[in-house]
Amino acid sequence: MSNVEMKSIFSAYVGNVNSYIIPANLLTEGHKYGISLYATSGTNKKDPNYKQRSSSNMEQVLYGRSVTIHTLTPPVVTSPQNASELPKADVILKWVKTGWVNDSNLPIVRYKIEVADSTANNPIFYEETPQDSVIIEGSKLISGHSYNVKVTALIRPYIYEETATADNTKSTIITFKVK
């Protein structure tokens, strides 16, 4: 789909189902697709009892639901390095974020950060943000303890644009130790 051109790439009668997987080989990452749904009483349009209802006021759907296809990958944590030994101070956790935005230019990927003290088997930090960094306060860290950090990228579409992915969460886990 674009403002200038729209062409159909796929059409199928899928039977009495409540979900359907569109073959990935028909889609190109980063492209926007319109999806039109029709409920019918069968495949024989010449049957006098044939009925069809579309997803938009019983009219042919021109744009349907807007869907942008993305392939989510695990976040790349750039700081601190995995298995680092750090001084007892604030830790700036940084990762590479996607630039994916919706039609309103709002980010569609958020990041969930979970930090646990693996020495004491105790969670110490949780945050969700669209940004590319968080600060873990040094006051929450204990010298001599090791920490597991899990950064999860989550697709969080907004009302006006749905996002389709094979998997809408991907995580990276790193560890560090406090001196």
mmCIF file of C-alpha atoms in Angstrom:
data_model
loop_
_atom_site.group_PDB
_atom_site.id
_atom_site.type_symbol
_atom_site.label_atom_id
_atom_site.label_comp_id
_atom_site.label_asym_id
_atom_site.label_seq_id
_atom_site.Cartn_x
_atom_site.Cartn_y
_atom_site.Cartn_z
ATOM 1 C CA MET A 1 0.000 0.000 0.000
ATOM 2 C CA SER A 2 1.109 3.547 -0.667
ATOM 3 C CA ASN A 3 -0.695 6.827 -1.227
ATOM 4 C CA VAL A 4 -0.331 6.309 -4.968
ATOM 5 C CA GLU A 5 -0.667 2.590 -5.572
ATOM 6 C CA MET A 6 -2.317 -0.402 -3.954
ATOM 7 C CA LYS A 7 -2.305 -3.916 -5.362
ATOM 8 C CA SER A 8 -3.639 -7.205 -4.118
ATOM 9 C CA ILE A 9 -0.964 -9.803 -3.339
ATOM 10 C CA PHE A 10 -3.023 -12.546 -1.736
ATOM 11 C CA SER A 11 -6.598 -13.744 -1.532
ATOM 12 C CA ALA A 12 -7.916 -16.962 -0.034
ATOM 13 C CA TYR A 13 -11.056 -18.647 1.187
ATOM 14 C CA VAL A 14 -9.822 -20.079 4.492
ATOM 15 C CA GLY A 15 -12.921 -21.881 5.731
ATOM 16 C CA ASN A 16 -14.620 -21.742 9.113
ATOM 17 C CA VAL A 17 -11.704 -20.372 11.171
ATOM 18 C CA ASN A 18 -11.109 -17.536 13.616
ATOM 19 C CA SER A 19 -7.451 -16.966 12.681
ATOM 20 C CA TYR A 20 -5.212 -17.407 9.668
ATOM 21 C CA ILE A 21 -1.457 -17.126 9.096
ATOM 22 C CA ILE A 22 -0.497 -15.224 5.950
ATOM 23 C CA PRO A 23 2.562 -16.875 4.354
ATOM 24 C CA ALA A 24 5.658 -14.842 5.245
ATOM 25 C CA ASN A 25 7.131 -15.191 1.759
ATOM 26 C CA LEU A 26 4.367 -12.880 0.465
ATOM 27 C CA LEU A 27 5.421 -10.018 2.747
ATOM 28 C CA THR A 28 8.373 -7.640 2.751
ATOM 29 C CA GLU A 29 9.750 -6.240 6.001
ATOM 30 C CA GLY A 30 8.973 -2.561 6.546
ATOM 31 C CA HIS A 31 6.197 -2.457 3.922
ATOM 32 C CA LYS A 32 2.652 -1.533 4.852
ATOM 33 C CA TYR A 33 -0.234 -3.840 3.971
ATOM 34 C CA GLY A 34 -4.002 -3.477 4.074
ATOM 35 C CA ILE A 35 -5.986 -6.482 5.219
ATOM 36 C CA SER A 36 -9.617 -6.899 4.247
ATOM 37 C CA LEU A 37 -11.749 -9.560 5.922
ATOM 38 C CA TYR A 38 -14.968 -10.968 4.518
ATOM 39 C CA ALA A 39 -17.319 -13.432 6.133
ATOM 40 C CA THR A 40 -19.181 -15.540 3.574
ATOM 41 C CA SER A 41 -21.698 -18.339 3.638
ATOM 42 C CA GLY A 42 -19.485 -20.478 1.368
ATOM 43 C CA THR A 43 -17.507 -20.434 -1.862
ATOM 44 C CA ASN A 44 -20.371 -20.640 -4.396
ATOM 45 C CA LYS A 45 -21.293 -17.037 -5.178
ATOM 46 C CA LYS A 46 -24.087 -18.249 -7.523
ATOM 47 C CA ASP A 47 -25.920 -19.988 -4.666
ATOM 48 C CA PRO A 48 -29.129 -17.984 -3.970
ATOM 49 C CA ASN A 49 -28.389 -18.258 -0.225
ATOM 50 C CA TYR A 50 -24.822 -16.935 -0.624
ATOM 51 C CA LYS A 51 -24.093 -14.047 1.740
ATOM 52 C CA GLN A 52 -21.002 -11.914 2.178
ATOM 53 C CA ARG A 53 -20.187 -9.349 4.826
ATOM 54 C CA SER A 54 -17.059 -7.249 4.757
ATOM 55 C CA SER A 55 -15.092 -5.720 7.604
ATOM 56 C CA SER A 56 -16.373 -2.243 6.741
ATOM 57 C CA ASN A 57 -20.138 -1.569 6.713
ATOM 58 C CA MET A 58 -20.853 -4.270 4.106
ATOM 59 C CA GLU A 59 -18.926 -2.279 1.457
ATOM 60 C CA GLN A 60 -15.804 -3.384 -0.347
ATOM 61 C CA VAL A 61 -12.842 -2.541 1.866
ATOM 62 C CA LEU A 62 -10.288 -0.368 0.124
ATOM 63 C CA TYR A 63 -7.672 -0.179 2.829
ATOM 64 C CA GLY A 64 -8.833 -2.535 5.545
ATOM 65 C CA ARG A 65 -6.665 -2.627 8.632
ATOM 66 C CA SER A 66 -3.218 -1.098 8.271
ATOM 67 C CA VAL A 67 -0.435 -3.542 9.096
ATOM 68 C CA THR A 68 3.301 -2.969 8.935
ATOM 69 C CA ILE A 69 5.453 -6.091 8.852
ATOM 70 C CA HIS A 70 8.596 -6.120 10.997
ATOM 71 C CA THR A 71 11.005 -8.814 12.079
ATOM 72 C CA LEU A 72 11.824 -8.170 15.722
ATOM 73 C CA THR A 73 15.316 -9.116 16.867
ATOM 74 C CA PRO A 74 16.726 -9.268 20.420
ATOM 75 C CA PRO A 75 18.050 -5.901 21.678
ATOM 76 C CA VAL A 76 21.815 -5.386 21.437
ATOM 77 C CA VAL A 77 23.034 -4.238 24.869
ATOM 78 C CA THR A 78 25.981 -1.859 24.404
ATOM 79 C CA SER A 79 26.679 -0.993 28.041
ATOM 80 C CA PRO A 80 27.696 -2.512 30.352
ATOM 81 C CA GLN A 81 29.483 -5.339 28.585
ATOM 82 C CA ASN A 82 28.311 -8.856 29.450
ATOM 83 C CA ALA A 83 30.211 -10.375 32.426
ATOM 84 C CA SER A 84 31.634 -6.961 33.416
ATOM 85 C CA GLU A 85 32.891 -6.195 36.901
ATOM 86 C CA LEU A 86 31.667 -2.726 37.855
ATOM 87 C CA PRO A 87 32.276 -0.359 40.792
ATOM 88 C CA LYS A 88 29.384 0.178 43.231
ATOM 89 C CA ALA A 89 27.815 3.192 41.501
ATOM 90 C CA ASP A 90 24.907 3.999 39.209
ATOM 91 C CA VAL A 91 24.904 1.715 36.161
ATOM 92 C CA ILE A 92 23.757 3.156 32.856
ATOM 93 C CA LEU A 93 22.201 0.313 30.888
ATOM 94 C CA LYS A 94 22.149 1.086 27.134
ATOM 95 C CA TRP A 95 20.936 -0.844 24.103
ATOM 96 C CA VAL A 96 20.307 -0.256 20.401
ATOM 97 C CA LYS A 97 16.647 0.547 19.811
ATOM 98 C CA THR A 98 14.637 0.232 16.611
ATOM 99 C CA GLY A 99 13.384 3.297 14.802
ATOM 100 C CA TRP A 100 9.984 1.729 14.120
ATOM 101 C CA VAL A 101 7.129 4.191 14.478
ATOM 102 C CA ASN A 102 3.423 4.187 13.650
ATOM 103 C CA ASP A 103 1.558 6.567 11.346
ATOM 104 C CA SER A 104 1.530 9.182 14.129
ATOM 105 C CA ASN A 105 5.326 8.886 14.482
ATOM 106 C CA LEU A 106 5.031 7.212 17.896
ATOM 107 C CA PRO A 107 7.392 4.309 18.707
ATOM 108 C CA ILE A 108 5.832 0.849 18.414
ATOM 109 C CA VAL A 109 8.640 -0.952 20.265
ATOM 110 C CA ARG A 110 9.019 -0.594 24.014
ATOM 111 C CA TYR A 111 11.696 -2.147 26.195
ATOM 112 C CA LYS A 112 11.092 -4.025 29.424
ATOM 113 C CA ILE A 113 14.104 -4.070 31.744
ATOM 114 C CA GLU A 114 14.325 -6.585 34.569
ATOM 115 C CA VAL A 115 17.323 -6.725 36.908
ATOM 116 C CA ALA A 116 17.769 -9.401 39.563
ATOM 117 C CA ASP A 117 20.417 -9.910 42.212
ATOM 118 C CA SER A 118 21.454 -13.471 41.315
ATOM 119 C CA THR A 119 23.553 -13.837 44.473
ATOM 120 C CA ALA A 120 20.561 -13.143 46.749
ATOM 121 C CA ASN A 121 17.972 -14.461 44.224
ATOM 122 C CA ASN A 122 16.037 -11.215 44.479
ATOM 123 C CA PRO A 123 14.546 -8.901 41.812
ATOM 124 C CA ILE A 124 15.738 -5.311 42.319
ATOM 125 C CA PHE A 125 14.649 -3.287 39.290
ATOM 126 C CA TYR A 126 11.836 -3.192 36.700
ATOM 127 C CA GLU A 127 11.068 -0.551 34.118
ATOM 128 C CA GLU A 128 9.350 -0.285 30.734
ATOM 129 C CA THR A 129 10.394 2.484 28.328
ATOM 130 C CA PRO A 130 10.502 3.406 24.626
ATOM 131 C CA GLN A 131 13.976 4.898 25.200
ATOM 132 C CA ASP A 132 17.388 3.272 24.662
ATOM 133 C CA SER A 133 18.723 3.440 28.228
ATOM 134 C CA VAL A 134 17.878 3.346 31.934
ATOM 135 C CA ILE A 135 19.831 4.059 35.096
ATOM 136 C CA ILE A 136 20.113 1.352 37.749
ATOM 137 C CA GLU A 137 20.811 3.226 40.975
ATOM 138 C CA GLY A 138 24.003 2.232 42.763
ATOM 139 C CA SER A 139 22.099 2.267 46.078
ATOM 140 C CA LYS A 140 20.225 -0.872 44.873
ATOM 141 C CA LEU A 141 23.475 -2.763 44.221
ATOM 142 C CA ILE A 142 25.559 -4.719 46.753
ATOM 143 C CA SER A 143 29.346 -5.113 46.516
ATOM 144 C CA GLY A 144 30.364 -8.698 45.756
ATOM 145 C CA HIS A 145 26.952 -9.605 44.253
ATOM 146 C CA SER A 146 26.242 -10.658 40.671
ATOM 147 C CA TYR A 147 23.267 -9.371 38.665
ATOM 148 C CA ASN A 148 21.237 -10.683 35.731
ATOM 149 C CA VAL A 149 19.798 -8.097 33.370
ATOM 150 C CA LYS A 150 17.051 -8.968 30.887
ATOM 151 C CA VAL A 151 16.168 -6.424 28.198
ATOM 152 C CA THR A 152 13.049 -7.398 26.240
ATOM 153 C CA ALA A 153 11.865 -5.617 23.100
ATOM 154 C CA LEU A 154 8.045 -5.623 22.901
ATOM 155 C CA ILE A 155 5.844 -4.641 19.995
ATOM 156 C CA ARG A 156 3.224 -2.310 21.435
ATOM 157 C CA PRO A 157 1.058 -1.003 18.582
ATOM 158 C CA TYR A 158 -1.097 2.036 19.029
ATOM 159 C CA ILE A 159 -4.797 2.270 18.146
ATOM 160 C CA TYR A 160 -4.372 3.387 14.538
ATOM 161 C CA GLU A 161 -1.870 0.791 13.378
ATOM 162 C CA GLU A 162 -1.648 -2.879 14.147
ATOM 163 C CA THR A 163 1.707 -4.583 13.804
ATOM 164 C CA ALA A 164 2.190 -8.148 12.713
ATOM 165 C CA THR A 165 5.189 -10.198 13.759
ATOM 166 C CA ALA A 166 5.853 -13.876 14.105
ATOM 167 C CA ASP A 167 6.933 -13.152 17.664
ATOM 168 C CA ASN A 168 6.232 -9.814 19.343
ATOM 169 C CA THR A 169 8.877 -10.120 22.093
ATOM 170 C CA LYS A 170 12.627 -10.766 21.910
ATOM 171 C CA SER A 171 15.026 -10.687 24.867
ATOM 172 C CA THR A 172 18.715 -10.361 25.625
ATOM 173 C CA ILE A 173 20.255 -11.360 28.957
ATOM 174 C CA ILE A 174 23.569 -10.084 30.287
ATOM 175 C CA THR A 175 25.264 -10.339 33.678
ATOM 176 C CA PHE A 176 27.551 -8.077 35.671
ATOM 177 C CA LYS A 177 29.211 -8.178 39.086
ATOM 178 C CA VAL A 178 29.669 -5.293 41.510
ATOM 179 C CA LYS A 179 33.168 -4.901 43.042
#
